[in-house]
Amino acid sequence: MNDEFEILESDVLIIGAGGAGMRAAISVNDAGLKPIMVSKSLLGKAHTVMAEGGIAAALGDVDSKDNWTVHFGDIIEEGVYISDWKMAELLAKEAPERVLELERYGALFDRTPDGRIMQRAFGAHTYRRLAHIGDRTGLELIKTLEDQILHRNIQFLDEIYIVDLIKNNNKIVGAYGIKMNDGKRYIFRTKAIVIATGGSGRVFKVTSNSWESTGDGLGIAYRAGVKLKDMEMVQFHPTGMVYPPSVKGVLVTEGVRGEGGILLNSKDERFMLKYSPEKKELDARDVVARAIYKEIMDGRGTEHGGVYLDISFKGPDFIKNKLPAMYQQFLEFADIDITKKKMEVAPTVHYMMGGIEVEAESGKSNIENIFAAGEVTSGLHGANRLGGNSLADILVFGKRAGDSAAQYALSSKLEKIDQNEVESITKHINDLFKEDGKNPYALMDRLMTCMSENVGIVRDGEHLKKAIEIINELKKEFPDVGTKGGMKYNHGLLGCLELENMLISCEATATSALMREESRGAHTRSDFPKKDKNWRKSIVVYRGEKNEIVYETEKTKEMPEEFKAYVKPEVYK
Amino acid sequence: MSENISVHVFRFDPETENEGKFVEYSVPYIEGMAVLDTVRYVEENIDPTLSIRWNCKAGKCGSCSTEINGKPSLMCKTKVDTLGKDITVAPMASFPLIKDLVTDISENWEIARKIPMFSPREGMEEPWKINPKDVERSKEFKRCIECFLCMDVCHVIREHYTPYFGPRYIVKAASWDMHPLDALDRSKFLNNEGGLGYCNITKCCTDVCPEHIKITDNAIIQEKERNVDRQYDPIAMLIKGRRKKEKVVR
């Protein structure tokens, strides 16, 4: 067993190297301090790379009437009035500047005929608002920021798995990681931490999320005493691939509908006219996802259990220019030429609106030196996220979290690492090596199946209780999981550690979903189909003093009077 | 469908073993299955200590680069149906092996740091205006997902010790050189420092690119020819200082 340690010191440790982590690292570097950025996957491979449609920013380049107040209103309304209004304000105001900053770094956005940044329509955005690079905006974003990381010589260690944060006298003083390449253990001594690890979509069986999205940041934060919020709010993207089985869940960008694509059932009916006569295919994601779900449930689905998405009528030139990655994806993965044929799609788990509760301006959690940004946080998107707001989110709040963590680090010093803490984490890891351990992937599979079957797009009390029961069974079995082999690049070991974090996310999600006895945004309860004004609040989850999970509710903060003019008043029927 | 397929996966830990070997695994066939599904099956059901690297499973991240039946390929994009009876999966040969199918690609970051970054022309008024047509050329190179298959297949990198940066980084440089607002010309640098002359345009890199970037024709040859122009065309050299940015169109 490799028990060797390396100790690395930084002013700010950034966990995660997607858009939020990289943007935070740039901020710390700008402040003249030393960041270290670590990530579970290789540099440049983070889940951000999968983002397709664009970055929502009220630049007004295409629709000149657009401005931050309209974007603000869209966020609050589609988040069904439980978003943190301050985060919504900051996002709406600052996203345009972050887009222009990317352009200065070398990102090359699609243009309007007169040379400005092209913006496309997306679900429930009042105006055409998404700055984009074809349908591979995330790739451009991540490669552009990666260039900054490399040329600024920001220290990064990729393929590092952070097992836990390290405390000393109730203060977080560092983190414990395993480098997969050589199995070496690292102690990261640091003054402040930015958690930017993304979501936990992979706790579901059918998801658009990549390998790494197992909610590790949520797990380590929770164990460190950080509060999580809105964990029941899971976004189902309306359109994931359904066929062939090996690509089930892979994302089909909303850009297809943004560029004019229509949804049809097996009877060739354009069913969105019925569910949403005004916004049709471009209504909010929760509305479109539920409509597709209902069509399939009512027997109007396709042979492989989806509905049709058609853009072929736009012609090959248009499609290959506007949606090149989708054209390629269907051709290569499904043998379907989307310029000639319809796509088959169904909802797929896409995004967690819930996560670490943060202060809007600074990204600070309830622990003074833990900051967070991006999908791992909560608040901005409330009960439903608008497409394109995630890329805006990681840039705006990645920068803010990096700035505030740097500010914090300026006036603090490195603390001593408590060896007892280190030893207890080491022991936990070493205990996972056993001759006859249960296969973590077998448990993971049961967990994912349980979540997809019981905590899906339409929920009810009975199924949620069943989910909690299964999660509890799996928690009891967890001490038996184990792996063989060594520390080096051992996915068996990683699987055990991931599973532990996934169980936390799942328990918080299922229990919060059971508590919220109403339907709001992405959270739909067939036994409580209406929205309830008493639930204009959030469920906060944290670890209690006896290691029990504590659930509390927290009222949504009221926005100042002058902001109310930007938002349609909430209606309860 | 319950037929099984057999996959021969390369297993080797250079730290603890003297040599590697192909191990045969039997995996249940699923319709539309990719090679990645087969090795994931092995990892999740047969031997969790098998080291594989993957992430998006959708051809977008470039993590699962290996050599399948000898050809540098992404595991997620290579369908089992296209491979016939025998399937072998081996790690990329151009990079140091970590374990099994996973290689150390970190030397690429050192090359990346050498490529001069995007340098916008001075004095441009913000927000910048760019003709939509001018975006197109650079766009092709910006499709690169950094799977490094082009570096793996490149025989200059495989067989010789040269300063050649490799196809990925000629593409990277070309993406900036063809950025409509970039002020630099990297062709001379690529030739002098980047060993561009070592490439004898066999187009192997273009053949394996999962993003179908015409690496040789549109990046390498362009950068080679631009460099020749710079060196031997005194008039072009004279005008260079006066023009804002010269776009070479052939």
PDB file of C-alpha atoms in Angstrom, chain A residues 41-47 49-50 52 100 103-116 133-134 136 139-140 143-144 146-151 153-154 156 158-159 180-182 202 209-212 243-247 250-251 321 325-326 328-329 332-335 439-442 483-485 488-492, chain B residues 13-15 30-34 37 40 43-46 48-63 76-77 79 97-99 102-105 109 112-118 120 126-132 134-136 138-139 142-148 168-169 172 175-176 178-180 210-212:
ATOM      1  CA  SER A  41     -10.841  14.206 -14.415  1.00  0.00           C
ATOM      2  CA  LEU A  42      -8.123  15.404 -16.787  1.00  0.00           C
ATOM      3  CA  LEU A  43      -7.673  19.110 -17.372  1.00  0.00           C
ATOM      4  CA  GLY A  44     -10.133  20.286 -19.991  1.00  0.00           C
ATOM      5  CA  LYS A  45     -12.444  17.278 -19.717  1.00  0.00           C
ATOM      6  CA  ALA A  46     -14.811  18.545 -17.021  1.00  0.00           C
ATOM      7  CA  HIS A  47     -18.545  18.317 -17.555  1.00  0.00           C
ATOM      8  CA  VAL A  49     -17.329  20.563 -22.064  1.00  0.00           C
ATOM      9  CA  MET A  50     -20.723  18.959 -22.621  1.00  0.00           C
ATOM     10  CA  GLU A  52     -23.955  22.890 -26.017  1.00  0.00           C
ATOM     11  CA  LEU A 100     -16.898  39.786 -23.400  1.00  0.00           C
ATOM     12  CA  GLU A 103     -13.951  36.929 -26.118  1.00  0.00           C
ATOM     13  CA  ARG A 104     -10.868  38.851 -24.967  1.00  0.00           C
ATOM     14  CA  TYR A 105      -9.347  35.534 -23.933  1.00  0.00           C
ATOM     15  CA  GLY A 106      -9.866  34.287 -27.481  1.00  0.00           C
ATOM     16  CA  ALA A 107     -13.296  32.633 -27.579  1.00  0.00           C
ATOM     17  CA  LEU A 108     -14.796  33.103 -30.997  1.00  0.00           C
ATOM     18  CA  PHE A 109     -18.574  33.435 -30.830  1.00  0.00           C
ATOM     19  CA  ASP A 110     -20.920  33.083 -33.771  1.00  0.00           C
ATOM     20  CA  ARG A 111     -21.757  36.505 -35.217  1.00  0.00           C
ATOM     21  CA  THR A 112     -24.751  38.442 -36.476  1.00  0.00           C
ATOM     22  CA  PRO A 113     -24.599  39.677 -40.090  1.00  0.00           C
ATOM     23  CA  ASP A 114     -23.368  43.056 -38.833  1.00  0.00           C
ATOM     24  CA  GLY A 115     -20.592  41.466 -36.771  1.00  0.00           C
ATOM     25  CA  ARG A 116     -21.992  41.451 -33.258  1.00  0.00           C
ATOM     26  CA  ILE A 133     -20.364  28.802 -30.696  1.00  0.00           C
ATOM     27  CA  GLY A 134     -22.476  26.507 -32.858  1.00  0.00           C
ATOM     28  CA  ARG A 136     -20.283  23.357 -28.771  1.00  0.00           C
ATOM     29  CA  LEU A 139     -15.935  23.168 -25.428  1.00  0.00           C
ATOM     30  CA  GLU A 140     -14.929  26.681 -26.473  1.00  0.00           C
ATOM     31  CA  LYS A 143     -10.519  25.398 -23.909  1.00  0.00           C
ATOM     32  CA  THR A 144     -10.402  29.189 -23.605  1.00  0.00           C
ATOM     33  CA  GLU A 146      -7.673  26.135 -20.024  1.00  0.00           C
ATOM     34  CA  ASP A 147      -5.403  28.345 -22.091  1.00  0.00           C
ATOM     35  CA  GLN A 148      -5.450  30.935 -19.328  1.00  0.00           C
ATOM     36  CA  ILE A 149      -4.640  28.319 -16.700  1.00  0.00           C
ATOM     37  CA  LEU A 150      -1.702  26.995 -18.727  1.00  0.00           C
ATOM     38  CA  HIS A 151      -0.238  30.325 -19.764  1.00  0.00           C
ATOM     39  CA  ASN A 153       1.252  28.850 -15.001  1.00  0.00           C
ATOM     40  CA  ILE A 154      -1.455  28.216 -12.454  1.00  0.00           C
ATOM     41  CA  PHE A 156      -3.087  22.291 -11.298  1.00  0.00           C
ATOM     42  CA  ASP A 158      -5.589  16.641 -12.474  1.00  0.00           C
ATOM     43  CA  GLU A 159      -6.914  13.180 -11.717  1.00  0.00           C
ATOM     44  CA  MET A 180      -4.853   8.486  -9.368  1.00  0.00           C
ATOM     45  CA  ASN A 181      -1.772   8.356 -11.642  1.00  0.00           C
ATOM     46  CA  ASP A 182       0.520   7.005  -8.977  1.00  0.00           C
ATOM     47  CA  ARG A 202     -24.959  10.288 -12.109  1.00  0.00           C
ATOM     48  CA  ASN A 209     -24.054  13.780 -17.004  1.00  0.00           C
ATOM     49  CA  SER A 210     -20.541  12.499 -17.451  1.00  0.00           C
ATOM     50  CA  TRP A 211     -18.575  10.037 -15.360  1.00  0.00           C
ATOM     51  CA  GLU A 212     -17.379  12.539 -12.826  1.00  0.00           C
ATOM     52  CA  TYR A 243     -31.715   4.791 -28.893  1.00  0.00           C
ATOM     53  CA  PRO A 244     -29.501   2.762 -29.217  1.00  0.00           C
ATOM     54  CA  PRO A 245     -29.426   1.676 -25.542  1.00  0.00           C
ATOM     55  CA  SER A 246     -25.738   2.425 -25.136  1.00  0.00           C
ATOM     56  CA  VAL A 247     -26.306   6.171 -25.621  1.00  0.00           C
ATOM     57  CA  VAL A 250     -26.963  11.574 -23.921  1.00  0.00           C
ATOM     58  CA  LEU A 251     -28.019  15.185 -24.336  1.00  0.00           C
ATOM     59  CA  ASN A 321     -24.061  25.123 -39.763  1.00  0.00           C
ATOM     60  CA  ALA A 325     -22.307  18.562 -33.206  1.00  0.00           C
ATOM     61  CA  MET A 326     -25.869  17.226 -33.127  1.00  0.00           C
ATOM     62  CA  GLN A 328     -22.441  14.376 -36.062  1.00  0.00           C
ATOM     63  CA  GLN A 329     -23.724  12.863 -32.793  1.00  0.00           C
ATOM     64  CA  GLU A 332     -22.145   8.482 -35.433  1.00  0.00           C
ATOM     65  CA  PHE A 333     -24.030   7.162 -32.427  1.00  0.00           C
ATOM     66  CA  ALA A 334     -27.454   6.336 -33.866  1.00  0.00           C
ATOM     67  CA  ASP A 335     -26.888   6.029 -37.628  1.00  0.00           C
ATOM     68  CA  ASN A 439     -18.568  -4.563  -5.494  1.00  0.00           C
ATOM     69  CA  PRO A 440     -19.303  -0.809  -5.193  1.00  0.00           C
ATOM     70  CA  TYR A 441     -20.625  -0.753  -8.754  1.00  0.00           C
ATOM     71  CA  ALA A 442     -23.298  -3.296  -7.905  1.00  0.00           C
ATOM     72  CA  THR A 483     -11.902  -3.305  -3.535  1.00  0.00           C
ATOM     73  CA  LYS A 484      -8.745  -5.209  -4.308  1.00  0.00           C
ATOM     74  CA  GLY A 485      -5.593  -3.999  -5.980  1.00  0.00           C
ATOM     75  CA  LYS A 488      -2.946   3.485  -8.325  1.00  0.00           C
ATOM     76  CA  TYR A 489      -5.662   4.314 -10.853  1.00  0.00           C
ATOM     77  CA  ASN A 490      -8.068   2.010  -9.109  1.00  0.00           C
ATOM     78  CA  HIS A 491     -11.648   2.742 -10.114  1.00  0.00           C
ATOM     79  CA  GLY A 492     -12.779   0.129  -7.618  1.00  0.00           C
TER      80      GLY A 492
ATOM     81  CA  ASP B  13       1.274  -2.076 -14.405  1.00  0.00           C
ATOM     82  CA  PRO B  14       4.814  -1.041 -15.351  1.00  0.00           C
ATOM     83  CA  GLU B  15       5.624  -0.369 -11.713  1.00  0.00           C
ATOM     84  CA  ILE B  30     -26.116  -4.855 -26.277  1.00  0.00           C
ATOM     85  CA  GLU B  31     -27.440  -3.249 -29.442  1.00  0.00           C
ATOM     86  CA  GLY B  32     -25.418  -0.234 -30.546  1.00  0.00           C
ATOM     87  CA  MET B  33     -22.730  -1.025 -28.008  1.00  0.00           C
ATOM     88  CA  ALA B  34     -19.459   0.902 -28.123  1.00  0.00           C
ATOM     89  CA  ASP B  37     -19.389  -0.154 -22.916  1.00  0.00           C
ATOM     90  CA  ARG B  40     -16.897  -0.530 -18.510  1.00  0.00           C
ATOM     91  CA  GLU B  43     -14.619  -2.828 -14.797  1.00  0.00           C
ATOM     92  CA  GLU B  44     -18.024  -2.838 -13.152  1.00  0.00           C
ATOM     93  CA  ASN B  45     -18.736  -6.560 -13.229  1.00  0.00           C
ATOM     94  CA  ILE B  46     -15.560  -8.547 -13.611  1.00  0.00           C
ATOM     95  CA  PRO B  48     -12.916  -3.153 -10.827  1.00  0.00           C
ATOM     96  CA  THR B  49      -9.131  -2.779 -10.750  1.00  0.00           C
ATOM     97  CA  LEU B  50      -9.017  -2.474 -14.555  1.00  0.00           C
ATOM     98  CA  SER B  51      -7.745   1.044 -15.203  1.00  0.00           C
ATOM     99  CA  ILE B  52      -9.689   2.905 -17.862  1.00  0.00           C
ATOM    100  CA  ARG B  53     -10.214   6.586 -18.466  1.00  0.00           C
ATOM    101  CA  TRP B  54     -13.499   7.937 -19.715  1.00  0.00           C
ATOM    102  CA  ASN B  55     -15.812  10.798 -18.945  1.00  0.00           C
ATOM    103  CA  CYS B  56     -18.576  12.063 -21.221  1.00  0.00           C
ATOM    104  CA  LYS B  57     -19.329   8.903 -23.205  1.00  0.00           C
ATOM    105  CA  ALA B  58     -20.585  11.127 -26.000  1.00  0.00           C
ATOM    106  CA  GLY B  59     -17.505  11.943 -28.034  1.00  0.00           C
ATOM    107  CA  LYS B  60     -17.208  15.418 -26.596  1.00  0.00           C
ATOM    108  CA  CYS B  61     -14.432  15.294 -24.006  1.00  0.00           C
ATOM    109  CA  GLY B  62     -11.662  13.209 -25.613  1.00  0.00           C
ATOM    110  CA  SER B  63     -10.784  11.181 -22.502  1.00  0.00           C
ATOM    111  CA  CYS B  76     -17.042   5.799 -26.880  1.00  0.00           C
ATOM    112  CA  LYS B  77     -17.315   6.364 -30.612  1.00  0.00           C
ATOM    113  CA  LYS B  79     -19.062   0.637 -32.223  1.00  0.00           C
ATOM    114  CA  LEU B  97       1.845   4.079 -19.664  1.00  0.00           C
ATOM    115  CA  ILE B  98       0.316   4.561 -16.226  1.00  0.00           C
ATOM    116  CA  LYS B  99      -1.606   1.311 -16.034  1.00  0.00           C
ATOM    117  CA  VAL B 102      -4.413   4.721 -19.106  1.00  0.00           C
ATOM    118  CA  THR B 103      -1.485   6.829 -20.281  1.00  0.00           C
ATOM    119  CA  ASP B 104       0.191   9.951 -18.960  1.00  0.00           C
ATOM    120  CA  ILE B 105      -0.604  12.771 -21.354  1.00  0.00           C
ATOM    121  CA  TRP B 109       0.677  20.741 -21.350  1.00  0.00           C
ATOM    122  CA  ALA B 112       0.642  23.951 -24.950  1.00  0.00           C
ATOM    123  CA  ARG B 113       2.418  26.541 -22.815  1.00  0.00           C
ATOM    124  CA  LYS B 114       4.866  27.240 -25.655  1.00  0.00           C
ATOM    125  CA  ILE B 115       2.231  28.213 -28.213  1.00  0.00           C
ATOM    126  CA  PRO B 116       1.831  31.995 -28.104  1.00  0.00           C
ATOM    127  CA  MET B 117      -1.664  32.814 -26.891  1.00  0.00           C
ATOM    128  CA  PHE B 118      -4.354  34.725 -28.645  1.00  0.00           C
ATOM    129  CA  PRO B 120      -5.792  40.720 -30.003  1.00  0.00           C
ATOM    130  CA  GLU B 126     -15.154  47.210 -27.798  1.00  0.00           C
ATOM    131  CA  PRO B 127     -17.428  45.447 -28.279  1.00  0.00           C
ATOM    132  CA  TRP B 128     -15.524  43.869 -31.159  1.00  0.00           C
ATOM    133  CA  LYS B 129     -17.199  43.406 -34.476  1.00  0.00           C
ATOM    134  CA  ILE B 130     -16.311  40.393 -36.581  1.00  0.00           C
ATOM    135  CA  ASN B 131     -17.662  39.458 -39.968  1.00  0.00           C
ATOM    136  CA  PRO B 132     -19.511  36.139 -39.609  1.00  0.00           C
ATOM    137  CA  ASP B 134     -14.252  35.345 -40.804  1.00  0.00           C
ATOM    138  CA  VAL B 135     -15.242  33.148 -37.876  1.00  0.00           C
ATOM    139  CA  GLU B 136     -15.467  30.045 -40.030  1.00  0.00           C
ATOM    140  CA  SER B 138     -10.737  29.185 -37.041  1.00  0.00           C
ATOM    141  CA  LYS B 139     -13.890  27.319 -36.067  1.00  0.00           C
ATOM    142  CA  LYS B 142     -11.594  25.001 -32.373  1.00  0.00           C
ATOM    143  CA  ARG B 143     -13.528  21.765 -32.692  1.00  0.00           C
ATOM    144  CA  CYS B 144     -10.482  19.964 -31.251  1.00  0.00           C
ATOM    145  CA  ILE B 145     -11.399  18.037 -28.099  1.00  0.00           C
ATOM    146  CA  GLU B 146      -7.769  17.253 -27.181  1.00  0.00           C
ATOM    147  CA  CYS B 147      -8.108  13.485 -27.383  1.00  0.00           C
ATOM    148  CA  PHE B 148      -4.469  13.441 -28.544  1.00  0.00           C
ATOM    149  CA  ARG B 168      -2.605  18.983 -31.927  1.00  0.00           C
ATOM    150  CA  TYR B 169      -0.431  22.001 -31.362  1.00  0.00           C
ATOM    151  CA  LYS B 172      -3.895  25.067 -31.781  1.00  0.00           C
ATOM    152  CA  SER B 175      -6.727  28.350 -34.507  1.00  0.00           C
ATOM    153  CA  TRP B 176      -5.121  31.558 -33.260  1.00  0.00           C
ATOM    154  CA  MET B 178      -6.750  32.246 -38.263  1.00  0.00           C
ATOM    155  CA  HIS B 179      -8.599  34.124 -35.569  1.00  0.00           C
ATOM    156  CA  PRO B 180      -9.728  37.255 -37.393  1.00  0.00           C
ATOM    157  CA  PRO B 210     -12.718  12.102 -34.361  1.00  0.00           C
ATOM    158  CA  GLU B 211     -13.737  15.699 -35.044  1.00  0.00           C
ATOM    159  CA  HIS B 212     -12.834  15.344 -38.725  1.00  0.00           C
TER     160      HIS B 212
END
